[in-house]
């Protein structure tokens, strides 16, 4: 009996192998079997995450090749790193011109006026000008004795300036050192930072608020237009340095120092690296390795930072000036608010901070300019401030905090909340003003360059295309074998579909999708291909599904299958924007090394197009793209770069994109959503949707827009499309551009777009293909 069962099992196994072989023989292209039931969407996101971790390691190891430092003299050194300083300013958004600072003592017309005179110093609430539409606030401590040096002391985002002056009950941490410095003859300016509350993260005129920390609220708006909350706060610090420098010149001093803790430590490190006027700096509770930057709050995200700069490189930029690094604990931060980006701040690891310090010390010819102090739990420790004061040639006598009863006031008296609201609102207005004028830069740097004959414009466009690749984050072209894996997915009397995977960057980063092939393709015939792209949280199955009772049918309406029944070969690829925060981490990991989610997607589509072009039954010259929603975002970015796409249709997404991402004045703006992956560094000054469409030209381009699609306003769509229409018309390409407005929601309409595909992909009327 056992032998009989073994015989049956062997027969079943043999039959399965034969059937599988027959199925593989039915696949009309070279492939190996695609097996298993794992979720390929999850596998793709995980693979890209792993790839980006390795890419971060690879790129950080190449940092040394970006530097050619000359340590022969301070002047030679500054010249040798001028390019890196300019790069860092651009990455941080420190690009606006400051105005001559005017510092004013707060008056009764302000919400928080005070000047308190003590025996050894005077404390005043102050405000100073930074740029035409941005000012800074804080406190100024003027010693009673002759001023020997001047310094900016920058608190963490969770600490008010008054706490460092010992003016707030129960908030005296670190203030003993600050006040001892003032008593020793150091004039101190302490700015207020944008804090991590979310009280003012919204628009009162819309009665619309978010739970994003104030710092993220500013970050989201500013990032899209090449500005940054870090940059804005650095501008405030540099303006303060401008004012202190002028004071130094008036009384013959030459010492300008900066000290910061936590977020203030980050700003002090950046400020000292950028501004050689700063002679001494102290960084407390921040210095560390930055390869895990993606885990920190998103408002610390800096595009492309890690390609050139780690904290060690920033430290070296101080040479031969003095830098004191204080390793200490910080108050933990863990952002988990609804609609905000996840991120945490933890105390730097002593081992990694020391390793980063040693890395800096090995770069410079002498370690004399660097000092590493372990302070335990006390930031701005007496030990650190003693070294700080010594570097300024100022005596330091630490002691207990003492104020007369008059100075021990409460936060209510100082009215801190109103000051924070002023700072948040003002920075928002500054950002929104830049948003309103950044189009001028696009016009100058893009549209005004497109001149001359079609051949001359084609050459200019190649330069602009390369520029766009760099804006999105350029990756090398995929190479190596496709390693195609396939299996039959569905079959009807009219068509057969296959589930496909292709290697992009090894097996880790792959492309996956569903190829649908009409059965009436004749021997030797080559058919046009339409790549049909799903939207946010979608799957390839969604765009091929024709069952109206299934989820997402109302959005996609089975448009890939409908086009296949119309005679086209279709391919429905998967884009990795699925998994909510899990896929958004891709953007977080990619940004610090100068990449984006679309850096990966473009690489996948390059691979897809190359593979489709090699299919014996596909017309390599007629591979079109049609995407909806996030697929519409793909329709703007990918064909602008991947020239193998002969046509592009953007459905349910075309918009005045930059404005939609950064505006706070409209409820459908992305600043009000949980989609924190949307901002792409400085698209505002480089490429909006009209510019992307111009890179697609002279290939056909179309927009599909439902009147009841809430992604934007019809007026915005028409404004941006008007630029596209004008460009096509003036180039004599008026028959190659179109827009369809239909009475419907955020969905595929599949009428005028199908006709557009027929017009440009099929043979003349009266023939099929």
XYZ file of C-alpha atoms in Angstrom:
769
model
C 0.000 0.000 0.000
C 2.846 2.401 0.855
C 4.408 1.688 -2.526
C 1.123 2.535 -4.217
C 0.915 5.907 -2.459
C 4.527 6.656 -3.337
C 3.705 5.829 -6.977
C 0.696 8.203 -6.924
C 2.767 10.958 -5.318
C 5.478 10.522 -7.924
C 2.898 10.626 -10.712
C 1.347 13.825 -9.347
C 4.780 15.429 -9.032
C 5.713 14.450 -12.578
C 2.404 15.781 -13.893
C 2.930 19.075 -12.074
C 6.376 19.452 -13.620
C 4.999 18.702 -17.097
C 2.133 21.169 -16.686
C 4.516 23.809 -15.405
C 6.822 23.215 -18.356
C 3.890 23.568 -20.750
C 2.907 26.824 -19.063
C 6.452 28.133 -19.410
C 6.514 27.134 -23.068
C 3.354 29.218 -23.525
C 5.175 32.348 -22.318
C 6.345 34.093 -25.529
C 9.566 35.577 -24.136
C 12.640 34.320 -22.353
C 12.016 33.833 -18.653
C 12.317 31.539 -15.695
C 9.380 30.568 -13.478
C 8.054 33.139 -11.017
C 7.121 31.086 -7.976
C 5.915 31.598 -4.442
C 3.088 33.549 -2.868
C 4.983 36.323 -1.075
C 3.663 39.886 -1.238
C 5.854 41.380 -3.960
C 4.814 44.911 -2.987
C 6.173 44.427 0.525
C 9.265 42.706 -0.855
C 9.892 45.641 -3.214
C 9.639 48.274 -0.477
C 11.865 46.237 1.845
C 14.403 45.674 -0.921
C 14.603 49.374 -1.762
C 15.026 50.201 1.921
C 17.925 47.752 2.195
C 19.447 49.062 -1.023
C 19.358 52.653 0.275
C 21.074 51.644 3.510
C 23.902 50.121 1.486
C 23.942 53.103 -0.896
C 24.276 55.432 2.099
C 27.304 53.487 3.303
C 28.817 53.517 -0.178
C 28.347 57.247 -0.685
C 29.594 58.252 2.752
C 32.761 56.257 2.138
C 33.326 58.361 -0.988
C 33.146 61.711 0.862
C 36.912 62.137 0.980
C 37.063 62.418 -2.810
C 34.895 65.555 -2.638
C 37.451 67.494 -0.570
C 40.844 68.962 -1.449
C 41.726 70.829 1.751
C 44.768 73.073 1.970
C 45.993 73.398 5.581
C 48.973 75.603 4.740
C 47.248 78.669 6.236
C 43.845 79.758 7.447
C 43.277 81.824 4.300
C 44.335 78.941 2.042
C 42.072 76.589 3.946
C 39.064 78.875 3.557
C 39.736 79.139 -0.177
C 40.080 75.363 -0.496
C 36.661 74.689 1.086
C 34.790 77.628 -0.474
C 33.006 75.294 -2.879
C 31.798 73.103 -0.010
C 30.633 76.125 1.962
C 28.622 77.318 -1.030
C 27.174 73.828 -1.456
C 26.198 73.613 2.210
C 24.501 77.011 2.099
C 22.445 75.864 -0.880
C 21.496 72.562 0.779
C 20.358 74.402 3.914
C 18.491 77.103 2.000
C 20.730 79.919 3.214
C 20.373 81.744 -0.086
C 18.410 84.933 0.620
C 20.213 88.217 1.119
C 20.130 89.559 4.645
C 19.561 93.212 5.410
C 21.544 95.357 7.825
C 20.374 94.185 11.244
C 18.633 96.678 13.481
C 18.277 95.408 17.038
C 15.619 96.976 19.196
C 14.810 96.588 22.849
C 11.187 95.438 23.103
C 8.760 98.244 23.887
C 5.304 98.391 25.417
C 3.865 98.060 21.929
C 5.144 94.518 21.875
C 3.659 91.597 23.744
C 6.690 90.743 25.867
C 8.580 93.891 26.890
C 11.086 93.888 29.689
C 14.461 95.259 30.674
C 15.738 94.044 34.003
C 18.830 95.584 35.542
C 20.884 93.458 37.876
C 24.109 94.372 39.648
C 26.318 92.453 37.199
C 24.286 92.543 33.976
C 21.147 93.769 32.249
C 18.641 91.436 30.560
C 16.352 92.777 27.815
C 13.833 91.292 25.432
C 14.992 92.171 21.919
C 14.029 91.870 18.271
C 16.307 92.279 15.277
C 15.817 92.422 11.518
C 17.068 89.542 9.359
C 15.556 89.836 5.889
C 12.899 92.095 4.442
C 10.126 89.804 5.681
C 11.807 87.969 8.544
C 12.936 89.057 11.989
C 14.352 87.320 15.044
C 13.514 87.638 18.714
C 15.237 86.689 21.924
C 17.070 88.249 24.831
C 20.228 90.302 25.169
C 22.432 90.066 28.272
C 24.830 92.993 28.640
C 27.474 92.698 31.365
C 27.966 95.602 33.738
C 31.749 95.409 33.354
C 33.715 96.089 30.192
C 32.732 93.747 27.339
C 35.585 91.367 26.534
C 33.850 89.168 23.942
C 30.473 88.561 22.360
C 28.570 85.337 21.866
C 25.323 83.878 20.635
C 23.990 81.143 22.899
C 21.402 78.990 21.096
C 18.971 76.938 23.188
C 17.284 73.711 22.213
C 13.918 74.130 20.489
C 12.210 73.136 23.746
C 14.005 75.730 25.883
C 13.100 79.422 26.053
C 15.927 81.983 26.045
C 14.792 83.165 29.476
C 15.529 79.710 30.875
C 19.191 80.165 29.992
C 19.111 83.475 31.871
C 17.575 81.782 34.931
C 14.398 83.832 34.617
C 11.916 80.944 34.570
C 11.098 79.061 37.720
C 12.202 75.462 37.540
C 14.053 76.005 34.235
C 17.567 76.849 35.402
C 19.409 73.975 33.658
C 22.572 75.294 32.046
C 21.881 78.889 33.034
C 24.575 78.963 35.744
C 27.234 78.679 33.040
C 25.553 81.246 30.790
C 25.241 83.816 33.551
C 28.785 83.153 34.762
C 29.915 83.979 31.237
C 27.954 87.227 31.321
C 29.431 88.136 34.699
C 32.874 87.551 33.190
C 32.297 90.254 30.589
C 30.690 88.436 27.645
C 27.761 90.133 25.916
C 25.268 87.403 25.041
C 22.480 87.291 22.456
C 20.068 84.362 22.832
C 17.562 83.782 19.983
C 14.236 82.035 20.364
C 13.834 78.958 18.159
C 10.680 77.621 16.564
C 9.556 75.015 19.089
C 8.034 71.546 18.749
C 4.493 72.347 19.855
C 1.773 72.437 17.189
C -0.517 75.196 18.484
C 0.123 77.425 15.460
C 0.605 74.731 12.797
C -2.294 75.758 10.640
C -4.151 78.644 9.085
C -6.617 80.610 11.241
C -8.271 82.100 8.159
C -9.213 78.582 7.004
C -9.866 77.416 10.568
C -7.646 74.489 9.600
C -4.943 73.125 11.877
C -2.578 70.171 11.991
C -0.706 68.294 14.688
C 2.611 68.758 12.929
C 5.294 70.239 15.197
C 5.881 73.882 14.342
C 9.266 72.937 12.950
C 7.737 70.380 10.578
C 4.985 72.836 9.611
C 7.649 75.276 8.380
C 9.825 72.516 6.905
C 7.036 71.155 4.669
C 6.304 74.507 3.070
C 9.906 75.590 2.725
C 11.505 72.387 1.393
C 9.599 72.507 -1.898
C 10.972 75.965 -2.665
C 14.576 75.359 -1.638
C 14.263 76.869 1.806
C 14.578 75.182 5.183
C 13.736 75.916 8.788
C 17.413 75.227 9.523
C 18.332 77.836 6.919
C 15.894 80.413 8.261
C 17.227 79.990 11.788
C 20.807 80.156 10.552
C 19.934 83.432 8.845
C 18.720 84.720 12.215
C 21.987 83.618 13.819
C 24.120 85.162 11.065
C 22.141 88.387 11.370
C 22.824 88.341 15.101
C 26.509 87.804 14.312
C 26.329 90.788 11.925
C 25.064 92.950 14.796
C 27.585 91.618 17.310
C 30.419 92.067 14.832
C 29.489 95.716 14.406
C 29.505 96.112 18.198
C 32.949 94.469 18.325
C 34.354 96.899 15.783
C 33.021 99.829 17.807
C 34.892 98.831 20.975
C 37.888 96.995 19.517
C 36.961 93.383 20.320
C 37.557 90.580 17.843
C 35.994 87.517 19.478
C 32.676 86.183 18.194
C 31.526 82.911 19.696
C 28.579 80.555 19.276
C 27.333 77.880 21.665
C 24.283 75.678 21.250
C 22.515 72.753 22.881
C 20.302 70.140 21.166
C 18.704 71.796 18.168
C 20.829 74.810 19.058
C 23.898 72.552 18.950
C 23.002 71.552 15.406
C 22.663 75.217 14.420
C 25.946 76.116 16.142
C 27.752 73.343 14.229
C 26.332 74.489 10.885
C 26.894 78.181 11.670
C 30.544 77.742 12.644
C 31.191 75.604 9.556
C 29.752 78.293 7.289
C 30.863 81.539 8.925
C 34.581 82.052 9.509
C 33.850 85.164 11.583
C 32.928 82.788 14.417
C 36.192 82.278 16.292
C 35.004 79.834 18.962
C 32.088 77.401 19.021
C 30.579 74.956 21.482
C 28.284 72.139 20.300
C 26.431 70.381 23.119
C 24.159 67.335 22.925
C 24.186 66.999 19.127
C 27.514 65.868 17.631
C 27.259 62.301 16.320
C 27.413 60.081 13.248
C 24.551 61.054 10.884
C 24.026 57.907 8.805
C 20.717 57.401 10.639
C 19.526 60.917 9.832
C 16.324 59.457 8.365
C 15.268 58.353 11.868
C 15.509 61.882 13.256
C 12.636 64.387 12.969
C 11.929 65.274 9.360
C 12.718 68.937 9.991
C 16.385 67.878 10.235
C 16.244 66.268 6.771
C 18.728 67.924 4.401
C 18.778 66.816 0.765
C 22.152 65.447 -0.305
C 23.869 66.306 2.982
C 25.584 62.966 3.600
C 27.235 62.842 0.185
C 29.654 65.548 1.321
C 29.075 66.298 4.992
C 29.058 64.288 8.175
C 29.442 65.984 11.546
C 33.188 65.316 11.302
C 33.439 67.213 8.015
C 31.473 70.096 9.531
C 33.830 70.114 12.507
C 36.894 70.230 10.258
C 35.444 73.263 8.467
C 36.161 75.210 11.694
C 39.930 74.846 11.302
C 41.983 76.573 12.658
C 39.283 78.085 14.844
C 38.298 76.422 18.127
C 35.473 73.890 18.407
C 34.423 72.337 21.703
C 32.177 69.285 21.532
C 30.228 68.493 24.679
C 28.781 65.012 24.798
C 25.732 65.041 27.035
C 22.255 63.610 27.308
C 19.297 65.329 25.669
C 15.612 65.309 26.449
C 14.121 62.583 24.240
C 11.699 63.570 21.481
C 9.385 61.114 19.747
C 7.007 62.582 17.178
C 3.982 60.338 16.722
C 1.259 62.939 16.229
C -1.496 62.210 13.734
C -0.581 63.576 10.330
C 3.029 64.282 11.297
C 6.145 62.489 10.139
C 7.505 59.968 12.635
C 10.880 60.907 14.032
C 12.824 60.790 17.252
C 15.693 62.480 19.014
C 17.743 60.450 21.454
C 20.970 61.193 23.262
C 23.995 60.676 21.027
C 25.831 57.442 21.704
C 29.162 58.129 23.363
C 30.914 55.527 21.204
C 29.606 56.866 17.879
C 30.126 60.502 18.911
C 33.715 59.776 19.933
C 34.304 57.857 16.692
C 33.021 60.829 14.683
C 35.240 63.151 16.717
C 38.281 60.935 16.075
C 37.416 60.908 12.363
C 37.529 64.711 12.379
C 40.750 64.755 14.385
C 42.521 62.519 11.873
C 41.692 64.885 8.994
C 43.228 68.066 10.412
C 47.012 68.425 10.810
C 46.706 69.283 14.497
C 44.079 68.421 17.068
C 44.612 71.666 18.962
C 41.450 73.221 17.560
C 39.175 70.394 18.713
C 38.115 69.473 22.214
C 35.807 66.608 23.233
C 34.218 66.788 26.694
C 31.983 64.197 28.335
C 29.552 66.032 30.601
C 27.081 63.350 31.637
C 23.555 64.666 32.101
C 24.379 68.360 32.518
C 24.450 70.380 29.306
C 26.484 73.580 29.226
C 28.541 72.104 32.047
C 31.070 74.147 33.972
C 33.827 72.095 32.330
C 32.566 72.833 28.816
C 31.985 76.521 29.493
C 35.376 76.850 31.151
C 36.946 75.595 27.906
C 34.618 77.856 25.925
C 35.587 80.913 28.007
C 39.294 80.039 27.857
C 39.118 79.907 24.057
C 37.658 83.435 24.177
C 40.397 84.594 26.585
C 37.743 85.336 29.190
C 37.939 84.289 32.872
C 35.184 81.901 33.928
C 33.990 81.654 37.517
C 31.025 79.251 37.671
C 28.696 79.593 40.604
C 25.126 79.281 41.697
C 22.366 81.188 39.952
C 21.247 84.200 41.886
C 18.752 86.854 40.918
C 17.023 89.519 42.900
C 13.329 88.717 43.498
C 12.390 91.106 40.697
C 13.863 88.858 38.001
C 12.244 85.601 39.122
C 9.135 85.953 37.006
C 6.723 83.440 35.492
C 6.214 82.488 31.864
C 2.853 84.258 31.946
C 4.581 87.561 32.659
C 7.060 87.074 29.837
C 4.200 86.062 27.540
C 6.235 83.498 25.655
C 3.298 81.966 23.699
C 2.597 85.195 21.839
C 6.255 85.502 20.871
C 6.275 81.923 19.531
C 3.132 82.620 17.522
C 4.739 85.721 16.004
C 7.806 83.751 14.996
C 5.829 80.860 13.464
C 3.432 83.138 11.589
C 6.238 85.355 10.319
C 8.270 82.396 9.040
C 5.152 81.028 7.345
C 4.547 84.380 5.648
C 8.185 84.532 4.565
C 7.873 81.087 2.980
C 4.569 81.826 1.292
C 6.014 85.034 -0.149
C 8.881 83.066 -1.700
C 6.351 80.562 -3.055
C 4.535 83.400 -4.814
C 7.660 84.598 -6.658
C 9.722 81.430 -7.290
C 8.024 81.090 -10.690
C 10.199 83.995 -11.855
C 13.291 81.859 -11.348
C 11.758 78.987 -13.318
C 10.931 81.365 -16.141
C 14.473 82.716 -16.212
C 16.330 79.420 -15.850
C 14.055 77.250 -17.983
C 11.648 78.942 -20.364
C 13.995 81.728 -21.392
C 16.650 79.180 -22.327
C 14.418 77.408 -24.872
C 15.378 79.437 -27.913
C 16.562 78.747 -31.430
C 15.838 76.004 -33.930
C 14.280 72.661 -32.946
C 17.770 71.135 -33.058
C 19.194 73.843 -30.803
C 16.273 73.470 -28.406
C 16.778 69.706 -28.335
C 20.352 70.228 -27.150
C 19.206 72.725 -24.517
C 16.541 70.293 -23.361
C 19.160 67.590 -22.848
C 20.928 69.950 -20.463
C 17.628 70.735 -18.724
C 16.792 67.028 -18.587
C 20.104 66.357 -16.863
C 19.348 69.181 -14.462
C 15.948 67.617 -13.720
C 17.583 64.226 -13.098
C 19.794 65.874 -10.505
C 16.838 67.627 -8.875
C 15.022 64.296 -8.484
C 18.225 62.497 -7.564
C 20.303 60.805 -10.213
C 21.130 57.117 -10.079
C 23.274 55.156 -12.542
C 21.491 53.423 -15.406
C 20.503 49.845 -14.512
C 22.735 47.225 -16.088
C 23.189 43.496 -16.069
C 20.728 40.804 -17.161
C 16.986 41.289 -16.755
C 16.698 37.924 -15.004
C 13.071 37.864 -16.148
C 10.715 35.743 -14.098
C 7.145 35.141 -15.249
C 3.956 33.182 -14.750
C 0.555 33.233 -16.384
C -1.797 35.490 -14.448
C -5.105 35.409 -16.376
C -6.410 34.304 -19.735
C -9.542 35.001 -21.779
C -10.531 34.414 -25.369
C -9.098 37.830 -26.297
C -5.890 38.106 -24.290
C -3.477 36.450 -21.938
C -1.634 38.188 -19.064
C 1.593 37.403 -17.285
C 2.970 38.445 -13.942
C 6.563 39.588 -14.482
C 9.590 40.563 -12.360
C 12.825 42.113 -13.675
C 16.066 42.857 -11.840
C 16.926 46.564 -11.696
C 19.816 46.847 -9.229
C 20.420 43.188 -8.540
C 17.601 41.179 -7.000
C 17.139 43.744 -4.185
C 15.618 46.457 -6.392
C 13.345 44.931 -8.993
C 10.461 45.855 -11.263
C 7.180 43.963 -11.077
C 4.019 44.160 -13.125
C 1.392 42.500 -15.288
C 1.877 42.217 -19.044
C -1.352 41.746 -21.028
C -0.999 40.545 -24.632
C -3.875 40.427 -27.156
C -4.239 37.018 -28.794
C -4.857 38.375 -32.279
C -1.262 39.560 -32.845
C -0.127 38.071 -36.138
C 3.216 36.387 -36.690
C 5.871 39.082 -37.121
C 3.484 41.899 -36.122
C 4.613 44.481 -33.568
C 1.964 46.210 -31.475
C 2.121 49.488 -29.510
C 2.433 49.191 -25.733
C 0.665 51.290 -23.108
C 2.194 51.255 -19.627
C -0.707 51.742 -17.204
C 0.302 53.072 -13.786
C -1.704 52.755 -10.569
C -1.968 55.397 -7.849
C -1.232 55.652 -4.127
C -1.435 52.354 -2.220
C -2.435 50.637 -5.468
C -1.281 47.398 -7.082
C -0.877 46.204 -10.673
C -3.964 44.030 -10.173
C -6.076 47.172 -9.662
C -5.567 48.505 -13.180
C -6.288 45.168 -14.897
C -9.348 44.304 -12.807
C -12.643 44.519 -14.736
C -14.946 43.353 -11.937
C -17.012 46.410 -11.003
C -17.783 44.956 -7.568
C -14.113 44.916 -6.571
C -12.339 47.576 -4.521
C -10.773 50.408 -6.541
C -12.667 49.573 -9.749
C -14.455 52.936 -9.584
C -11.058 54.670 -9.757
C -9.242 52.522 -12.334
C -12.119 50.995 -14.322
C -9.828 48.234 -15.549
C -8.228 50.622 -18.024
C -5.220 48.382 -18.734
C -7.481 45.485 -19.696
C -9.831 47.742 -21.665
C -6.871 48.977 -23.695
C -5.724 45.403 -24.269
C -9.192 44.581 -25.590
C -8.730 47.582 -27.875
C -5.699 45.830 -29.324
C -2.815 47.293 -27.323
C -0.213 45.390 -25.388
C -0.351 46.789 -21.850
C 1.993 46.606 -18.931
C 0.831 47.484 -15.411
C 3.951 48.048 -13.276
C 4.074 48.394 -9.531
C 5.397 51.633 -8.103
C 6.584 51.325 -4.485
C 4.317 53.967 -2.941
C 2.441 51.404 -0.866
C 2.596 50.659 2.837
C 1.908 54.135 4.283
C 4.851 55.116 6.507
C 6.824 52.061 5.354
C 7.198 53.355 1.806
C 7.646 56.955 2.974
C 10.757 55.825 4.797
C 12.217 55.276 1.308
C 12.051 59.043 0.797
C 13.529 59.639 4.248
C 16.473 57.313 3.562
C 16.974 58.587 0.032
C 16.989 62.344 0.708
C 20.181 62.632 2.802
C 22.147 61.059 -0.062
C 20.531 63.282 -2.697
C 17.904 60.821 -3.932
C 14.115 60.586 -3.878
C 11.428 57.983 -4.258
C 11.378 58.861 -7.968
C 15.112 58.201 -8.302
C 14.203 54.550 -7.784
C 10.988 54.661 -9.821
C 12.807 56.195 -12.800
C 15.392 53.402 -12.640
C 12.624 50.802 -12.568
C 10.899 52.351 -15.574
C 14.129 52.568 -17.523
C 14.423 48.844 -17.027
C 10.797 48.244 -17.963
C 11.105 50.209 -21.211
C 14.324 48.420 -22.163
C 12.652 45.060 -21.571
C 9.490 45.979 -23.489
C 11.586 47.193 -26.423
C 13.165 43.742 -26.693
C 9.842 41.869 -26.897
C 9.496 40.427 -30.397
C 5.808 41.409 -30.633
C 6.150 44.958 -29.203
C 6.738 48.101 -31.251
C 9.850 49.562 -29.612
C 9.061 53.028 -31.004
C 5.524 53.102 -29.602
C 5.616 52.620 -25.850
C 3.232 55.051 -24.199
C 2.608 55.951 -20.556
C -0.775 56.492 -18.883
C -0.910 57.018 -15.123
C -3.507 58.134 -12.604
C -3.067 59.990 -9.297
C 0.398 59.045 -7.991
C 0.666 57.349 -11.370
C -0.076 60.787 -12.802
C 2.854 62.153 -10.820
C 4.866 59.406 -12.478
C 3.483 60.461 -15.866
C 5.041 63.890 -15.347
C 8.434 62.858 -13.995
C 9.347 59.575 -15.662
C 8.667 60.342 -19.375
C 10.402 63.705 -18.876
C 13.560 61.694 -18.191
C 12.966 58.304 -19.864
C 12.843 59.129 -23.566
C 11.793 55.572 -24.458
C 8.240 56.602 -23.653
C 6.788 58.029 -26.859
C 3.705 59.637 -25.258
C 2.429 60.490 -21.787
C -1.030 60.906 -20.259
C -1.382 62.409 -16.791
C -4.725 61.566 -15.196
C -6.127 62.972 -11.940
C -2.936 64.718 -10.905
C -1.913 67.532 -13.271
C -1.748 70.675 -11.221
C 0.249 73.707 -10.286
C 2.238 71.155 -8.325
C 4.669 73.399 -6.458
C 1.868 75.545 -5.145
C -0.210 72.529 -4.125
C 2.651 71.079 -2.098
C 3.678 74.289 -0.331
C 0.562 76.458 0.001
C -1.038 77.031 3.371
C -3.884 79.038 1.854
C -5.908 76.154 0.395
C -7.366 73.197 2.227
C -6.282 70.694 -0.449
C -2.608 71.621 -0.007
C -0.338 68.752 0.982
C 0.776 70.569 4.142
C -2.583 69.537 5.619
C -2.192 65.826 4.863
C -0.231 62.944 6.334
C 1.759 62.624 3.092
C 5.056 64.019 4.289
C 6.926 62.445 1.366
C 5.551 64.958 -1.151
C 8.064 67.836 -0.936
C 10.968 67.480 -3.387
C 13.884 69.775 -2.766
C 13.536 73.103 -4.569
C 11.162 72.115 -7.359
C 9.772 75.614 -6.853
C 12.756 77.273 -8.477
C 13.413 74.537 -11.031
C 10.590 72.397 -12.476
C 6.850 72.654 -12.056
C 4.489 70.493 -14.143
C 4.621 72.801 -17.170
C 8.404 72.532 -17.281
C 8.197 68.735 -16.968
C 5.705 68.633 -19.850
C 8.070 70.739 -21.958
C 10.740 68.079 -21.421
C 8.241 65.496 -22.714
C 7.684 67.559 -25.865
C 7.776 67.073 -28.832
C 6.211 63.762 -27.848
C 2.410 63.818 -27.444
C 1.122 64.840 -24.022
C -2.395 64.822 -22.561
C -4.145 65.642 -19.286
C -7.315 63.915 -18.026
C -9.145 66.006 -15.431
C -12.428 65.405 -13.603
C -14.315 68.513 -12.525
C -15.043 66.944 -9.142
C -11.505 65.777 -8.494
C -10.524 67.304 -5.151
C -6.774 67.200 -5.764
C -6.825 70.814 -6.901
C -8.738 73.673 -8.463
C -9.646 73.725 -12.145
C -8.290 77.259 -12.327
C -4.860 76.004 -11.206
C -4.950 73.128 -13.670
C -5.878 75.468 -16.507
C -3.190 77.983 -15.547
C -0.417 75.374 -15.556
C -1.739 73.625 -18.661
C -1.926 76.992 -20.447
C 1.868 77.147 -20.333
C 2.086 73.677 -21.856
C -0.446 74.523 -24.570
C 1.416 77.705 -25.449
C 4.737 75.906 -25.752
C 3.345 73.142 -27.962
C 1.476 75.668 -30.124
C 4.494 77.924 -30.618
C 6.597 74.920 -31.603
C 4.042 73.876 -34.210
C 3.025 70.872 -32.098
C -0.580 71.893 -31.457
C -1.976 68.512 -32.607
C 0.169 66.686 -30.055
C -1.234 68.225 -26.883
C -4.697 67.928 -25.340
C -6.714 68.165 -22.144
C -10.068 66.577 -21.369
C -12.299 67.943 -18.632
C -15.044 65.494 -17.758
C -17.889 65.502 -15.281
C -16.502 63.085 -12.758
C -14.301 62.510 -9.707
C -10.735 61.321 -9.129
C -10.831 58.497 -11.655
C -10.000 57.231 -15.117
C -12.515 58.426 -17.700
C -11.056 56.504 -20.637
C -12.757 58.307 -23.502
C -10.762 61.179 -24.980
C -7.561 59.593 -23.644
C -8.257 56.342 -25.500
C -8.899 58.350 -28.656
C -5.632 60.232 -28.068
C -3.768 56.929 -27.858
C -5.463 55.667 -31.026
C -4.593 58.877 -32.844
C -0.908 58.723 -32.055
C -0.203 55.004 -31.779
C -2.401 53.357 -34.391
C -1.962 53.427 -38.139
C -4.131 55.719 -40.318
C -7.956 55.374 -40.087
C -9.334 52.251 -41.684
C -6.503 50.057 -40.403
C -5.911 48.412 -37.079
C -2.225 48.550 -36.175
